XYZ file of C-alpha atoms in Angstrom:
198
model
C 39.313 -25.574 -42.833
C 36.857 -28.355 -42.037
C 38.849 -29.171 -38.869
C 38.732 -25.524 -37.718
C 34.974 -25.456 -38.240
C 34.518 -28.626 -36.174
C 36.809 -27.232 -33.441
C 34.706 -24.072 -33.319
C 31.568 -26.160 -33.029
C 33.053 -28.178 -30.171
C 34.162 -25.011 -28.343
C 30.717 -23.485 -28.829
C 29.058 -26.613 -27.433
C 31.398 -26.603 -24.413
C 30.852 -22.890 -23.750
C 27.076 -23.068 -24.121
C 26.271 -24.692 -20.749
C 28.904 -22.570 -18.977
C 27.332 -19.366 -20.309
C 23.865 -20.631 -19.353
C 25.138 -21.456 -15.846
C 26.665 -17.988 -15.505
C 23.373 -16.362 -16.550
C 21.460 -18.570 -14.105
C 23.970 -17.665 -11.366
C 23.507 -13.951 -12.085
C 19.724 -14.412 -11.862
C 20.067 -16.131 -8.471
C 22.331 -13.380 -7.122
C 19.975 -10.545 -8.059
C 18.009 -9.239 -5.068
C 14.470 -10.523 -4.717
C 11.464 -8.990 -3.017
C 8.429 -10.507 -1.333
C 5.216 -10.633 -3.354
C 1.814 -12.200 -2.741
C 0.448 -13.388 -6.107
C -1.494 -16.394 -4.780
C -3.573 -14.947 -1.957
C -6.710 -16.545 -3.426
C -5.255 -19.868 -2.143
C -4.592 -18.547 1.387
C -6.410 -20.374 4.213
C -4.967 -18.198 7.022
C -2.885 -20.996 8.524
C -0.401 -18.313 9.687
C 2.594 -20.486 8.759
C 4.213 -17.436 7.160
C 3.698 -15.283 10.258
C 5.016 -17.995 12.555
C 8.056 -18.504 10.297
C 8.873 -14.795 10.382
C 8.441 -14.533 14.146
C 10.424 -17.703 14.817
C 13.235 -17.420 12.247
C 13.827 -13.665 12.268
C 12.635 -12.420 15.668
C 13.178 -15.598 17.746
C 9.636 -15.628 19.083
C 6.683 -18.015 18.946
C 4.154 -15.184 18.908
C 2.569 -14.157 15.613
C 2.439 -10.617 17.035
C 6.193 -10.452 16.448
C 5.914 -11.049 12.721
C 6.695 -8.485 10.014
C 3.994 -9.990 7.763
C 0.331 -9.936 8.708
C -2.424 -12.051 7.157
C -5.772 -10.299 7.507
C -9.303 -10.689 6.227
C -11.003 -7.996 4.208
C -13.979 -8.341 6.528
C -16.276 -11.176 7.549
C -15.611 -14.895 7.716
C -16.301 -15.619 4.055
C -14.127 -12.927 2.461
C -10.681 -13.717 1.112
C -7.429 -13.028 2.941
C -4.860 -10.351 2.205
C -1.168 -10.044 3.030
C -0.075 -6.880 4.785
C 3.535 -6.836 3.573
C 6.416 -4.469 2.941
C 6.364 -3.041 -0.605
C 10.185 -3.004 -0.876
C 10.463 0.651 -1.878
C 13.524 1.616 -3.912
C 13.946 4.782 -1.818
C 12.364 3.639 1.465
C 10.923 6.494 3.559
C 11.432 4.391 6.704
C 15.210 4.367 6.105
C 15.202 8.124 5.437
C 13.360 8.692 8.737
C 15.751 6.541 10.796
C 18.163 8.893 12.594
C 20.547 6.142 13.815
C 20.947 4.287 10.475
C 19.321 1.135 11.835
C 17.499 0.871 8.492
C 19.670 1.027 5.384
C 18.275 0.889 1.819
C 18.835 -2.523 0.241
C 19.873 -3.028 -3.356
C 16.800 -4.055 -5.327
C 14.311 -2.541 -2.878
C 13.518 -2.740 0.816
C 15.898 -2.313 3.729
C 18.620 -3.978 5.747
C 17.777 -3.839 9.444
C 20.525 -3.405 12.047
C 18.411 -4.239 15.091
C 21.212 -3.511 17.564
C 21.219 0.152 16.443
C 17.445 0.634 16.855
C 16.588 3.032 19.714
C 12.809 2.539 19.517
C 11.924 6.063 18.381
C 9.167 4.762 16.039
C 9.994 7.318 13.328
C 10.246 4.510 10.755
C 6.702 3.326 11.557
C 5.374 6.863 11.201
C 7.191 7.319 7.865
C 6.009 4.036 6.280
C 3.476 4.949 3.592
C 1.617 1.627 3.865
C 1.940 1.342 7.660
C 3.357 -2.184 7.749
C 6.055 -1.548 10.366
C 5.093 -2.932 13.777
C 6.721 -2.411 17.164
C 7.922 -4.849 19.814
C 6.753 -3.346 23.104
C 8.903 -5.720 25.203
C 12.215 -5.015 23.475
C 11.319 -1.498 22.276
C 12.450 -2.309 18.725
C 10.819 -2.103 15.316
C 9.435 -5.244 13.673
C 10.116 -4.767 9.997
C 10.366 -6.959 6.889
C 13.927 -7.630 5.722
C 12.914 -9.451 2.488
C 14.522 -12.702 3.707
C 11.890 -15.004 2.186
C 11.347 -17.222 5.250
C 7.612 -16.574 5.128
C 7.431 -17.596 1.452
C 9.407 -20.791 1.997
C 7.100 -21.907 4.844
C 3.825 -21.129 3.026
C 2.238 -24.539 2.249
C 0.008 -23.150 -0.514
C 2.619 -20.998 -2.294
C 0.654 -17.804 -1.741
C 3.883 -15.834 -1.226
C 6.915 -15.766 -3.508
C 10.278 -14.056 -3.701
C 10.584 -12.440 -7.134
C 12.909 -10.066 -8.912
C 11.096 -6.749 -8.972
C 10.855 -5.184 -12.424
C 10.877 -1.775 -10.733
C 14.002 -2.704 -8.800
C 15.742 -4.042 -11.931
C 15.116 -0.871 -13.878
C 15.926 1.333 -10.849
C 12.540 2.996 -11.127
C 11.242 4.803 -8.068
C 8.224 3.378 -6.335
C 9.449 0.002 -5.110
C 8.314 -3.505 -5.881
C 4.684 -2.610 -6.518
C 3.305 0.277 -8.569
C 2.862 2.811 -5.757
C 1.800 6.045 -7.463
C -1.277 6.010 -5.279
C 0.834 5.389 -2.180
C 3.232 8.237 -2.943
C 0.362 10.742 -3.113
C -2.633 9.164 -1.343
C -6.011 10.718 -1.959
C -7.746 12.251 1.081
C -10.621 9.737 0.780
C -8.353 6.742 1.498
C -7.313 7.129 5.102
C -7.583 3.488 6.157
C -4.137 1.798 5.790
C -5.881 -1.562 5.303
C -7.189 -0.263 1.964
C -3.611 -0.407 0.727
C -2.962 -4.026 1.696
C -1.683 -6.179 -1.146
C -4.104 -8.990 -1.982
C -2.261 -10.448 -4.967
C -4.543 -8.880 -7.596
């Protein structure tokens, strides 16, 4: 009986790390969404915008970036990140008539750029107005939650995190967007809805 107990202990010890590895692997495989928790450290170096333009859209122009770093006004105010909110049921995908935008598991969209016909319906449907348009190629510039911008940020202002809303399959996307779903008539400026990490 003592031998069986020691065998069980050995098996448990051997299985422990394997189970931990499996759980860690599951965590890595779960979809992540872009968030901006550290915008108080942002110095507007535009590394994130350049990374997006270069890595995703093959351009050296920050105008072809799906993320925009803006100031709230004036030279001394802090910076904000104008980013996709990774909606669970994205209105941009619903508005796309050619299925160029497909809802992504965990929030946000998958973008099939070759299907885009440049109708701009996705940009009109976006509740936070973060979809831009490439005038040269007549295609949408839209965040695909790839994380390139976060990996190139030298001050760790941006991160890729598992969205609690996405995990629980709650509507509203990666950020609490009750206000965005039914905006009040007083808030007409889309810059009022920019995520500043607070």
